Tab-separated table of C-alpha atoms in Angstrom:
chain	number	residue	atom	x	y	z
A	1	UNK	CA	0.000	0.000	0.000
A	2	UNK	CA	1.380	3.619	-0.747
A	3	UNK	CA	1.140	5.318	2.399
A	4	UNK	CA	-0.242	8.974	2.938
A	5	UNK	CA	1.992	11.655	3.519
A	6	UNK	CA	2.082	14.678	4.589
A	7	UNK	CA	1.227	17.092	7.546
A	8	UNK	CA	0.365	15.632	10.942
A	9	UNK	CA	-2.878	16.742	12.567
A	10	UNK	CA	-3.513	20.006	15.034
A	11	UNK	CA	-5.781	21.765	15.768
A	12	UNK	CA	-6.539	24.997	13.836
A	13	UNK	CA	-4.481	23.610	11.005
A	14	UNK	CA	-5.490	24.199	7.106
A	15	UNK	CA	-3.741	20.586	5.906
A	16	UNK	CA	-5.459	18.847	3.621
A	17	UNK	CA	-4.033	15.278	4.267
A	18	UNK	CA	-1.934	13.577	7.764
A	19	UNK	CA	0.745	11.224	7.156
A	20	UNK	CA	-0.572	7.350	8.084
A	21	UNK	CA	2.624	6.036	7.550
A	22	UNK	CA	2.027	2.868	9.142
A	23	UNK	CA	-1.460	1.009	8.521
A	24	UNK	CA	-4.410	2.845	9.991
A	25	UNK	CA	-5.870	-0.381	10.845
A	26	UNK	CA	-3.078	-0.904	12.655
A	27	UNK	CA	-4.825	1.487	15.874
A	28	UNK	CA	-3.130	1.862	19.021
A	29	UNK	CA	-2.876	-1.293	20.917
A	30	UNK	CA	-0.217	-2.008	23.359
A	31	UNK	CA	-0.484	1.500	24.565
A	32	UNK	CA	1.899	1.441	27.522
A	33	UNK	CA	4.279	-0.221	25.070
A	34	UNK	CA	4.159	1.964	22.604
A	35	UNK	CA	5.046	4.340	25.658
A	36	UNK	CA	8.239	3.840	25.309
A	37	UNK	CA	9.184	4.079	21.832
A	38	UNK	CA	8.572	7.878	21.737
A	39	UNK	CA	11.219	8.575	24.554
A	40	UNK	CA	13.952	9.893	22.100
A	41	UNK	CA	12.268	12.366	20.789
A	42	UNK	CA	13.756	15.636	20.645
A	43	UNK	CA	11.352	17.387	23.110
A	44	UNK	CA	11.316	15.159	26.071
A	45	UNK	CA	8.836	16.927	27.986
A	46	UNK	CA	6.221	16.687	25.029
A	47	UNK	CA	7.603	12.978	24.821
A	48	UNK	CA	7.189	12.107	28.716
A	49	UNK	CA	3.298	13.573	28.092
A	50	UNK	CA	3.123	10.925	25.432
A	51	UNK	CA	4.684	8.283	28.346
A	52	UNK	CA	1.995	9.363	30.995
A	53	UNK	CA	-0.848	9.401	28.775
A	54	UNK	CA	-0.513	5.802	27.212
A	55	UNK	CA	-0.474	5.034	31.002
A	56	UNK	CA	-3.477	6.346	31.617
A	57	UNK	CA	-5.108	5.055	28.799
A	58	UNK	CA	-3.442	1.620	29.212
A	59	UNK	CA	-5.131	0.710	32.795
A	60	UNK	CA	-8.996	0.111	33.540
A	61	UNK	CA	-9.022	1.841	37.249
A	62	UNK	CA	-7.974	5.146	36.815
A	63	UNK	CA	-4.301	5.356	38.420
A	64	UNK	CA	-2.600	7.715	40.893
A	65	UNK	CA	0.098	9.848	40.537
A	66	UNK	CA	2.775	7.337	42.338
A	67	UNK	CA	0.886	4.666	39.667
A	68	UNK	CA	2.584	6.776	36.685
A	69	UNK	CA	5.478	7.168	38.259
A	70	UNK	CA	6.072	3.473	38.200
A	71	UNK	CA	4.916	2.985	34.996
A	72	UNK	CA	6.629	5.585	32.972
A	73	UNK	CA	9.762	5.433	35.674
A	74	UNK	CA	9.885	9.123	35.481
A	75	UNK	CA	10.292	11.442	38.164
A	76	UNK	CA	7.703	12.542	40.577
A	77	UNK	CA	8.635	16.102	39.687
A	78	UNK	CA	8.370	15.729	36.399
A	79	UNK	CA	5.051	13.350	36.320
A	80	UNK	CA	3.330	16.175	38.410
A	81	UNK	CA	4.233	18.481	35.958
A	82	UNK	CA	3.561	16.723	32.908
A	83	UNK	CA	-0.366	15.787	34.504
A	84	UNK	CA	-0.755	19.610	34.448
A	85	UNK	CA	0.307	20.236	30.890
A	86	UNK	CA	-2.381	17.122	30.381
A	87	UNK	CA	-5.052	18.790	32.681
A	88	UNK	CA	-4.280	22.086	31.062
A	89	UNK	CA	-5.090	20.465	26.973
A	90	UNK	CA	-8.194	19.027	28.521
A	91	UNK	CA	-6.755	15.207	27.788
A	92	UNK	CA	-6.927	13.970	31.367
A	93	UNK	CA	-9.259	14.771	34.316
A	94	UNK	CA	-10.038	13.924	37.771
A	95	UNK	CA	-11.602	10.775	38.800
A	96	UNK	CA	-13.560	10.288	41.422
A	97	UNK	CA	-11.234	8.433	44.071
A	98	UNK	CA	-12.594	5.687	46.010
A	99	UNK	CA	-11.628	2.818	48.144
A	100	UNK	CA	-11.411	-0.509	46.751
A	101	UNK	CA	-13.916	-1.662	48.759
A	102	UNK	CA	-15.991	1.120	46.729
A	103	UNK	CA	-16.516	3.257	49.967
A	104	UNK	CA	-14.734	6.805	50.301
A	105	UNK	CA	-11.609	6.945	51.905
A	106	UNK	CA	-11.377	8.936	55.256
A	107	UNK	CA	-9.263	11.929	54.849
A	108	UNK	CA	-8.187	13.747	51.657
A	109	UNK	CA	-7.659	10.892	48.691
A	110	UNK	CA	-5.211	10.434	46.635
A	111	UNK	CA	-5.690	12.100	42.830
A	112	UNK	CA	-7.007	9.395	40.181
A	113	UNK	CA	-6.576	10.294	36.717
A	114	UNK	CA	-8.373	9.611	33.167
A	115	UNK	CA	-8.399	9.836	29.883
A	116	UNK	CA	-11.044	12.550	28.371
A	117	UNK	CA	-12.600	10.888	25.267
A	118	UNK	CA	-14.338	14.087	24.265
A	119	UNK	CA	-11.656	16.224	24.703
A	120	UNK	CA	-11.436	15.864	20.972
A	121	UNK	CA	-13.684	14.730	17.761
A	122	UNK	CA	-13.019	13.078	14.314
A	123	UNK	CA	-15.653	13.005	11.699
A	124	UNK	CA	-16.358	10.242	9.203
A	125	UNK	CA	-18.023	10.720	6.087
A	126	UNK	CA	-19.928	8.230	3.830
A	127	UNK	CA	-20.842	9.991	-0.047
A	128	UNK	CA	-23.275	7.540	-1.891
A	129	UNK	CA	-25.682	8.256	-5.486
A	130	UNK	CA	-28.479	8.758	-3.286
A	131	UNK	CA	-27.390	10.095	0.419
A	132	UNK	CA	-25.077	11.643	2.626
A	133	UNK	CA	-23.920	9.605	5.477
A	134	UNK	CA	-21.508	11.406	8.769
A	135	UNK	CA	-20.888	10.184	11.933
A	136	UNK	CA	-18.944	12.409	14.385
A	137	UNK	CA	-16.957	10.312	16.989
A	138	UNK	CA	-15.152	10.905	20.493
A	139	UNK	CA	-11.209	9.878	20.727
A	140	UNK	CA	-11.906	6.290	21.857
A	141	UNK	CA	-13.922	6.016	18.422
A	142	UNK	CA	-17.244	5.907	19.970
A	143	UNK	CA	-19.833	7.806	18.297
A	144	UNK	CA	-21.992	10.954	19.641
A	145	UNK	CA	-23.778	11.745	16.554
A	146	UNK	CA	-24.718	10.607	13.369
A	147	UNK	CA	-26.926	12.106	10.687
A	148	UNK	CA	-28.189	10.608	6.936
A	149	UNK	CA	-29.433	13.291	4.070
A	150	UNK	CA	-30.922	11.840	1.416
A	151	UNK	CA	-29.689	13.203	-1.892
A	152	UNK	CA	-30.773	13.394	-5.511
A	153	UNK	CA	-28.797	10.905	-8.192
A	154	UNK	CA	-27.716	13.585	-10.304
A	155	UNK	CA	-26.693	16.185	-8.305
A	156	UNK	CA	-23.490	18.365	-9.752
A	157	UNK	CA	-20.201	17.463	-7.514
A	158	UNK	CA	-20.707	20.768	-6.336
A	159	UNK	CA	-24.053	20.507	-4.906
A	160	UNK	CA	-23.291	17.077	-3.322
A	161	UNK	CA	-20.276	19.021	-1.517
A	162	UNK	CA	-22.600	21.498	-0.559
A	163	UNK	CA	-25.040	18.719	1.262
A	164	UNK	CA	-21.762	16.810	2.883
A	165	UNK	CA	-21.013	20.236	4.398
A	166	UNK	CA	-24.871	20.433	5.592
A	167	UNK	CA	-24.675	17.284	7.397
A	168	UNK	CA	-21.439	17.683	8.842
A	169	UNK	CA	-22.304	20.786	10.132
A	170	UNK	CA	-26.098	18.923	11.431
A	171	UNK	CA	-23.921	16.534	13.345
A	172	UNK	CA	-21.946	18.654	14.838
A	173	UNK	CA	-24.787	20.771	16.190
A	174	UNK	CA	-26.553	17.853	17.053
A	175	UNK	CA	-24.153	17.375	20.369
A	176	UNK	CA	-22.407	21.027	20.203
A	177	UNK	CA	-19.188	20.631	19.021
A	178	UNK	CA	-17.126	23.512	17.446
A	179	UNK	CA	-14.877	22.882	14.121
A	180	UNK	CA	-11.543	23.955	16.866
A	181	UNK	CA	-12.502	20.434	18.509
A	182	UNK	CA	-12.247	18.275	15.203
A	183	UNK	CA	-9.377	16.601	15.093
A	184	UNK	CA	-9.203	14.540	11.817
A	185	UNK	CA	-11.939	13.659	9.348
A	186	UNK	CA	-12.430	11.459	6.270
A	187	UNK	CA	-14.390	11.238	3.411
A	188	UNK	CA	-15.797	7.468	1.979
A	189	UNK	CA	-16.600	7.569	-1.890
A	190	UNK	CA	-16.583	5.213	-5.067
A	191	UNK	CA	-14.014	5.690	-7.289
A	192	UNK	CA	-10.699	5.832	-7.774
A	193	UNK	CA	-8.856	7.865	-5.229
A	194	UNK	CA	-5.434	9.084	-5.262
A	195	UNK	CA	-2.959	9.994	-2.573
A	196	UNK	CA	-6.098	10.572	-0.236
A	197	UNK	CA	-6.847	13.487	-1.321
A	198	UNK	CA	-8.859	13.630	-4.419
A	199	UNK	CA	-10.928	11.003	-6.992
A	200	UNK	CA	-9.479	9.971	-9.851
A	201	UNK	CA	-12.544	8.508	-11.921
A	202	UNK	CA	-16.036	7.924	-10.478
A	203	UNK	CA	-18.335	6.564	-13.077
A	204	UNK	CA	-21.650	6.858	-10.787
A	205	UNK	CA	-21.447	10.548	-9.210
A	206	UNK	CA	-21.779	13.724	-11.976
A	207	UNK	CA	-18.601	15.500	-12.049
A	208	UNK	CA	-17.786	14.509	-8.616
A	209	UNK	CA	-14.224	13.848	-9.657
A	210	UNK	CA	-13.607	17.735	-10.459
A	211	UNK	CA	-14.267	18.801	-6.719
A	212	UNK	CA	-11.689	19.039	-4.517
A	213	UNK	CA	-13.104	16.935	-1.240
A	214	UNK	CA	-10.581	17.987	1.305
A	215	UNK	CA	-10.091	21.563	1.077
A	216	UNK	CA	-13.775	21.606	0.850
A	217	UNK	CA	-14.411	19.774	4.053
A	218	UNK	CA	-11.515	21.011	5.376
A	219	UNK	CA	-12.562	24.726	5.121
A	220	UNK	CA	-15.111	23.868	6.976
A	221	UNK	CA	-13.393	21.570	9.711
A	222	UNK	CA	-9.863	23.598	10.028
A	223	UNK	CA	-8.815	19.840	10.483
A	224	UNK	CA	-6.420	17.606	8.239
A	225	UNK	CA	-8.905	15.701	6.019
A	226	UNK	CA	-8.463	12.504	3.796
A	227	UNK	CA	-10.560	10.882	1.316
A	228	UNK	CA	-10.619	6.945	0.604
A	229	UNK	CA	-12.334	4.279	-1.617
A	230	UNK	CA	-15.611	3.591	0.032
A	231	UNK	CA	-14.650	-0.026	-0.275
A	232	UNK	CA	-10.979	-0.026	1.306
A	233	UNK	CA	-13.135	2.324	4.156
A	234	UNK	CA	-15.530	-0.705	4.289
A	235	UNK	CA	-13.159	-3.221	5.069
A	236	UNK	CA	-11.119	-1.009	7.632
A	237	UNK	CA	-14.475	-0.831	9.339
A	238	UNK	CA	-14.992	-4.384	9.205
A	239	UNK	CA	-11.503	-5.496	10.235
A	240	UNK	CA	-11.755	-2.640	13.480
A	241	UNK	CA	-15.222	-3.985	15.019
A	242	UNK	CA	-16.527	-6.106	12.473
A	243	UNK	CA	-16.101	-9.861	11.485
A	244	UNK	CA	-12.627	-9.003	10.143
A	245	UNK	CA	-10.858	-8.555	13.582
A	246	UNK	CA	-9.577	-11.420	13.697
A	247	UNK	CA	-7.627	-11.868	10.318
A	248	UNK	CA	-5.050	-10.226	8.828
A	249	UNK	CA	-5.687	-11.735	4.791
A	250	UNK	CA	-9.446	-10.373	4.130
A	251	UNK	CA	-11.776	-9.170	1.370
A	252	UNK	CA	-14.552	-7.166	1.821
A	253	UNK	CA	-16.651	-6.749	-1.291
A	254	UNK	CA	-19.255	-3.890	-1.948
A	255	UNK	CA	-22.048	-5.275	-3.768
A	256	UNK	CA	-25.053	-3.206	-4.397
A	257	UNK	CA	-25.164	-0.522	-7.342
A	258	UNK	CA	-21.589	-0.567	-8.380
A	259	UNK	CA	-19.029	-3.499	-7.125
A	260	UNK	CA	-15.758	-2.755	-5.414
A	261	UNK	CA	-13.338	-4.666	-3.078
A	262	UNK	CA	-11.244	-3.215	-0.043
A	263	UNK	CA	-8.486	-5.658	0.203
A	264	UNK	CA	-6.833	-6.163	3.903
A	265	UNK	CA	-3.216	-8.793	3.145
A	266	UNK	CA	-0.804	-8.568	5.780
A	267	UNK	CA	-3.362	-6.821	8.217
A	268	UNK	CA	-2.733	-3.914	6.202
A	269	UNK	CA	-4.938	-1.670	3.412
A	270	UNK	CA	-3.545	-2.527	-0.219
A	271	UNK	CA	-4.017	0.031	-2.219
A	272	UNK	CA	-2.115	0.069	-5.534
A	273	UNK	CA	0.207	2.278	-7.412
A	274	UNK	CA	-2.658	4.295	-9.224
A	275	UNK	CA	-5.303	3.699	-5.615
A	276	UNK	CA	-7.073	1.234	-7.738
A	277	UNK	CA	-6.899	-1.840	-6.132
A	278	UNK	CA	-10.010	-3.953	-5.394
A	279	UNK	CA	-11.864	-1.476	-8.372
A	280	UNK	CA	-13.101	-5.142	-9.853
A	281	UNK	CA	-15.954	-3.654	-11.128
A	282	UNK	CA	-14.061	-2.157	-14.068
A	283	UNK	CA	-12.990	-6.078	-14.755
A	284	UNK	CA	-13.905	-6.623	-18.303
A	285	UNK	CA	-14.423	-10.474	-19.203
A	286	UNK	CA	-13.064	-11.899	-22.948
A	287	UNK	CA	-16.983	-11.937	-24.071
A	288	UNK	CA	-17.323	-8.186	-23.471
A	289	UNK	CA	-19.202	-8.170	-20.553
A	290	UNK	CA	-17.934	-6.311	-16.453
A	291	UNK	CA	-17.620	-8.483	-14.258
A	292	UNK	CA	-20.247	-6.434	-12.212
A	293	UNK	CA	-22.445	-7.764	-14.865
A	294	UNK	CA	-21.305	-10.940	-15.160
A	295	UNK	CA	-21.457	-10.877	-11.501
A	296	UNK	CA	-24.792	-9.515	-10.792
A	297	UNK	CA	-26.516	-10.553	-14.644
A	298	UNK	CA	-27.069	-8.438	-17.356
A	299	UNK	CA	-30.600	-6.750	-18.035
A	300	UNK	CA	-32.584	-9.104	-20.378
A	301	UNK	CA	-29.638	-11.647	-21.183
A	302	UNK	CA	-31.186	-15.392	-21.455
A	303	UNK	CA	-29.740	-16.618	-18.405
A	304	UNK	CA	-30.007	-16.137	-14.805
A	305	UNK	CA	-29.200	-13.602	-12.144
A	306	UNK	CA	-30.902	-9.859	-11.960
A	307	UNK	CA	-29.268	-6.560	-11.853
A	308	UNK	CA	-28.411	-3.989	-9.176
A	309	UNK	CA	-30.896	-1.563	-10.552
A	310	UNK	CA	-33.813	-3.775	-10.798
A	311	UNK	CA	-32.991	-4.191	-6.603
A	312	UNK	CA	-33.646	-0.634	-6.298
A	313	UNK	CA	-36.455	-0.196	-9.032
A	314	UNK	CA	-38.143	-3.539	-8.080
A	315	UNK	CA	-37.735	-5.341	-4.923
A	316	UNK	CA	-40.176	-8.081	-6.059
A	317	UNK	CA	-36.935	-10.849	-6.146
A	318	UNK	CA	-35.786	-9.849	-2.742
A	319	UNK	CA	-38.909	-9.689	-1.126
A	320	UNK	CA	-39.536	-12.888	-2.606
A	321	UNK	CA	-36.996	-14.468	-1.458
A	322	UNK	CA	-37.110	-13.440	2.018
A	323	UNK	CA	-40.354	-14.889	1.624
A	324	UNK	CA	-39.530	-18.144	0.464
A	325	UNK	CA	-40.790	-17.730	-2.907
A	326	UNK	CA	-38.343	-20.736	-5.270
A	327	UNK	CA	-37.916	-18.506	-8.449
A	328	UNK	CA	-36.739	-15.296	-5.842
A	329	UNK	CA	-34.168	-17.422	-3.998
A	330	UNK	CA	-32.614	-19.408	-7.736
A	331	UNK	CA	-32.591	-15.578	-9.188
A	332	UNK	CA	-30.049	-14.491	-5.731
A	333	UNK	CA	-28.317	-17.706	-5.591
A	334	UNK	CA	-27.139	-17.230	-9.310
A	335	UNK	CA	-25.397	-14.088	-8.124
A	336	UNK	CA	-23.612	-15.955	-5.239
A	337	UNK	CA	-22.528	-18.798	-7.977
A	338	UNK	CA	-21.683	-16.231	-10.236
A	339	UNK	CA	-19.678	-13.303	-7.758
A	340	UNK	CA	-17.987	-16.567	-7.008
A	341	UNK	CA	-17.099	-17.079	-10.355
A	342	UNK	CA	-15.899	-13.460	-11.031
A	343	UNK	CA	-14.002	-13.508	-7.937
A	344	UNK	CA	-11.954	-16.413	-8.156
A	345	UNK	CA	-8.982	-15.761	-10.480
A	346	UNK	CA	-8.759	-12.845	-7.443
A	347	UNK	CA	-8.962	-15.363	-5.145
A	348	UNK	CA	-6.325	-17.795	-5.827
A	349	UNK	CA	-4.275	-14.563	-6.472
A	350	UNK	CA	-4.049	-13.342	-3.004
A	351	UNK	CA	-5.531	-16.251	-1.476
A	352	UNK	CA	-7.236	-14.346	1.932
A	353	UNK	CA	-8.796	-16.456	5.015
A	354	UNK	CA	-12.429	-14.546	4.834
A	355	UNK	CA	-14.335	-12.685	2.325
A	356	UNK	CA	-16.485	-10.244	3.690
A	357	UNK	CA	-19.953	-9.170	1.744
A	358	UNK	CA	-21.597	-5.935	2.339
A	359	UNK	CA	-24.378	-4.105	0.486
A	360	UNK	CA	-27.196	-1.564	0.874
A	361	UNK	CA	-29.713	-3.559	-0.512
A	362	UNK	CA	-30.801	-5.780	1.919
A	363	UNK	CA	-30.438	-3.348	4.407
A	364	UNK	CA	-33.762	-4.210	6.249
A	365	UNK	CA	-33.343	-6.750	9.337
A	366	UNK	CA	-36.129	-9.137	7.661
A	367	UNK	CA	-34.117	-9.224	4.625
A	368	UNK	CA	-30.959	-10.480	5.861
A	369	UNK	CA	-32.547	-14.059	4.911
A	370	UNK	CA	-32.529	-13.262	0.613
A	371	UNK	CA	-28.947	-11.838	1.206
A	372	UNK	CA	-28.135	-14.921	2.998
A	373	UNK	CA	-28.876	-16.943	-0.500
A	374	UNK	CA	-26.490	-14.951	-1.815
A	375	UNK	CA	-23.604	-15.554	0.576
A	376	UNK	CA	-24.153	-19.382	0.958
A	377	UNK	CA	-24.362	-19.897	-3.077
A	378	UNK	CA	-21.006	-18.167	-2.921
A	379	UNK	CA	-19.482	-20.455	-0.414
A	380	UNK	CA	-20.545	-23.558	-1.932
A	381	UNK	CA	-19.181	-23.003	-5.464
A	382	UNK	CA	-16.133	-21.504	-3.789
A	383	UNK	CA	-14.831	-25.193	-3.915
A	384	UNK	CA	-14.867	-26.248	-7.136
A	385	UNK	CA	-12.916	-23.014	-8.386
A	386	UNK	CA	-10.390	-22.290	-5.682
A	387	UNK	CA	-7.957	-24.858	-3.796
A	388	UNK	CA	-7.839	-23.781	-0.800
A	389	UNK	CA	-11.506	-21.552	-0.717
A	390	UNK	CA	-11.881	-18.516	2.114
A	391	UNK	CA	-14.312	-18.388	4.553
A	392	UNK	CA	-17.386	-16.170	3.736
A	393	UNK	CA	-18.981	-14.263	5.816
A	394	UNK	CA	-21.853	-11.565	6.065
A	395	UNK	CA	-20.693	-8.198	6.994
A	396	UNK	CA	-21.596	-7.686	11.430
A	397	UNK	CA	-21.562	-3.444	10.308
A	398	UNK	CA	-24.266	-3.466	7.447
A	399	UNK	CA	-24.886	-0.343	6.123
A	400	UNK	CA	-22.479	1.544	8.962
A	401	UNK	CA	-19.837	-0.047	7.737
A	402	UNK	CA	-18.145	2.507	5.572
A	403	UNK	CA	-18.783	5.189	8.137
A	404	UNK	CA	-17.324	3.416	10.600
A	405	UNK	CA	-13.905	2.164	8.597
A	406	UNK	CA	-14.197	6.456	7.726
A	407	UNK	CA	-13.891	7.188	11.645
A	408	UNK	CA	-10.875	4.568	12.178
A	409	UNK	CA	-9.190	5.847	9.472
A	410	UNK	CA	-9.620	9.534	11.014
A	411	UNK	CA	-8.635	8.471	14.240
A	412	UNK	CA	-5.730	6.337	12.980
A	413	UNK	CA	-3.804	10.223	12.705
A	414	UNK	CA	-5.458	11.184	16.022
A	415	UNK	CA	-3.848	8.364	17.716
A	416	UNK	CA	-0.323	8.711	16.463
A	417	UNK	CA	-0.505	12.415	17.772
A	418	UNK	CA	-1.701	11.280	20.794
A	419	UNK	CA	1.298	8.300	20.989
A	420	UNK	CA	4.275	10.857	20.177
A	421	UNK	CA	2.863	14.107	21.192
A	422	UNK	CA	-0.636	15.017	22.705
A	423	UNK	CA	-0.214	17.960	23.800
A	424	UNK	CA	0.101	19.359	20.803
A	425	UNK	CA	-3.214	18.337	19.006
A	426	UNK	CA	-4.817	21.184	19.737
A	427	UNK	CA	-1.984	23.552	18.631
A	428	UNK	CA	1.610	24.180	19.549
C-alpha cells in the first residue's frame, strides 16, 4: 500500500491530508508499550506527556500519581508536571477516588486520573448516489452523533459538496461541538482515489471527480482531512469492530449498485500504485461483458441472475426471497454462484482467510434471509474453483460499515498524535 503523507494533525491547522505512515488499521494497541518508543524524541517533555498518557489510557481503574510514576519510571517532579500540561489540553481529568472496597476513603484521597474521550472529535463521512452519510466520533472512536441526508442521483459534484457540508455541520450541532474540537476527518466515496486526497474517476457521481473533497471539508473543519475508496473504508471498518478482527488476509466486497473490493493482506490496506486496487468492477471479461455484470446478470440476457438496478427499481426478487418464494431465492443464488465465479482468479491470487460481503440492498433486518442466498451460493461453489476456498462471511456493520472504517481511518492520525505528542493536538 502507498502510504499517505504529509502534515500531521492540530488543531486549527489548514492541511489537507496527515501522514498514516504505518497502517491505519493498525490502531493503538499495546499503549503502555508503545510508551516507550517515543522517549527519544527531541522534546522530552512533550515525549514524557506521550509516556503518561498511554499510562493512563493503558489501565482500567484510573491510576494515581505514584501509579505513573512506576509505569513511565519518570520522576515525581516531572510526572506532576507533565499531569498539568495534560489537565491544562483538557486530555486527562479527575476521577472520582474511592476505596477498593468502593466506599470513600477517610481523609483527603489520593488524585485518580483519566483519559477525556471528548476532549477531541473526528468526523467520518460516507458519499453515496443517493445520500449523505456522517458520523462524528469521540477519541476512543465511539460515536456521539450521526446524521443521513438523502440526496438526488444527479446532483453536480458541487451541490453534493454542498449537502456533505450540511450534514457535517447537522452533526456537529446535534451534540455542540465547534470545528476547533475536530481533530481529523475522512471522506468514503466510489471511485478511484489518489494519494487521499482527491478522486481519480467515479463513473456513478456527476462531475464529482472535479471537486476538490478535502479543502472543501476542510474549510469547513480547520482539520487535516483525507478521502478513501468507500470499499478499502468498508473493510477497515470491518476489520476494526466487524467480522474481520480477527484476520489479517481479508476481502470485503461492496455489492449493491456498483461493485468494489477493499483488500486487507498482511493486516494492512492494499491500495495500488494508481489507488485502484479492489476497483473489480471495471474487470472486463473476454466476451465483453464487467464483471459487475457478469457478476450480478445483465438486463434481459437469457440466463439467470438480476441486476443492481432492478434491486432498487423492483424489490419483487428480494422480497420474494425473504419470503420463500423458489424462483426469488434461484434468481439471488445465481449471483452468489456467479460473484464466485468473477471472484476467483482474485482469489487464488491473493488467497485471503475470509471474504467479507456488504451491500445496501438488503439493508432491512427481515431481509438479511434473501442476502443470505447470496452468501451461501457463494461459499458452496467456492470449492470447485479455488484450492484452498476462504471463509465467507456476512458483513456484522451493514450499512455503517463505511462510516465506521471512515472514523478509524480519522482516528488512525489522532492516535499517532496522541502516541508521540498530545499535547500538541490542539496547537503548539
Amino acid at each position: 500500500m502507498a502510504s499517505p503523507t504529509g502534515p500531521t494533525p492540530s488543531g486549527g491547522g489548514s492541511a489537507m491530508v496527515w501522514p498514516l505512515g504505518n497502517n491505519p488499521a493498525d490502531g493503538c494497541s499495546g499503549l503502555a508499550a508503545s510508551a516507550a518508543a517515543v522517549v527519544g524524541v527531541a522534546d522530552l517533555r512533550t515525549a514524557n506527556a506521550a509516556a503518561v498518557l498511554a499510562a493512563v489510557r493503558a489501565v482500567t481503574r484510573p491510576p494515581r500519581l505514584a501509579n505513573l510514576v512506576e509505569t513511565t519510571r519518570l520522576s515525581r517532579p516531572t510526572v506532576e508536571v507533565i499531569v498539568e500540561d495534560l489537565l491544562r489540553c483538557g486530555l486527562i481529568e479527575d476521577a472520582p477516588a474511592t476505596s477498593s472496597r468502593g466506599v470513600r476513603s477517610p481523609g483527603r484521597p489520593a488524585r485518580r486520573f483519566r483519559f477525556r474521550p471528548r476532549a477531541g472529535f473526528v468526523v467520518g463521512v460516507d458519499i453515496r448516489a443517493y445520500s449523505v452519510g456522517v458520523c462524528l466520533a469521540d477519541l476512543d472512536g465511539e460515536p456521539v452523533a450521526v446524521r443521513h441526508r438523502t440526496v438526488r442521483r444527479d446532483l453536480t459534484g458541487q451541490a453534493r459538496a454542498k449537502a456533505m457540508i450540511t450534514v457535517v455541520r447537522d452533526a456537529m450541532e446535534q451534540v455542540g461541538v465547534t470545528p476547533s474540537q475536530i481533530c481529523a476527518a475522512t471522506v468514503g466515496t466510489p471511485g478511484w482515489v489518489e494519494d487521499n486526497t482527491r478522486v481519480r474517476y467515479v463513473d456513478n457521481l456527476k462531475d464529482w471527480a472535479e471537486v476538490d473533497i478535502a479543502a472543501t471539508l476542510s474549510e469547513l473543519l480547520g482539520c487535516p482531512v483525507a478521502v478513501d475508496n468507500d470499499a478499502n473504508l468498508a473493510a477497515l471498518g470491518e476489520q476494526w469492530r466487524g467480522v474481520g478482527a480477527t484476520t489479517s488476509e481479508m476481502i470485503f466486497i461492496l455489492l449493491g449498485e456498483r461493485l468494489g473490493a477493499g483488500i486487507i493482506t498482511g493486516g494492512r490496506p492494499l491500495r495500488g500504485h494508481h489507488g485502484a486496487a479492489g476497483e473489480i468492477g471495471f474487470m472486463v471479461f473476454p466476451d465483453g461483458n464487467p464483471l459487475a455484470a457478469r457478476a450480478i446478470g445483465v438486463p434481459g440476457a437469457q440466463r439467470p441472475g438480476i441486476d443492481p438496478s432492478s434491486i432498487y427499481s423492483d424489490a419483487d426478487v428480494v422480497h420474494g426471497a425473504a419470503d420463500g418464494d423458489p424462483g426469488a431465492i434461484s434468481a439471488l443464488e445465481s449471483v452468489g454462484r456467479r460473484l464466485a465465479e468473477a471472484m476467483a482468479p482474485v482469489l487464488l491470487t491473493l488467497d485471503p482467510a475470509l471474504v467479507v460481503l456488504g451491500t445496501s440492498l438488503f439493508a432491512r433486518p427481515h431481509l438479511a434471509i434473501a442476502f443470505d442466498h447470496v452468501l451461501k451460493a457463494a461459499e458452496r461453489h467456492s470449492p470447485r474453483l479455488l484450492v484452498d476456498p476462504p471463509e465467507w462471511r456476512m458483513s456484522a456493520l451493514g450499512d455503517d460499515a463505511i462510516l465506521t472504517g471512515a472514523v478509524r481511518f480519522a482516528l488512525s492520525a489522532v492516535e499517532r498524535i496522541l502516541l508521540t505528542r498530545p499535547t500538541t493536538l490542539f496547537g503548539p
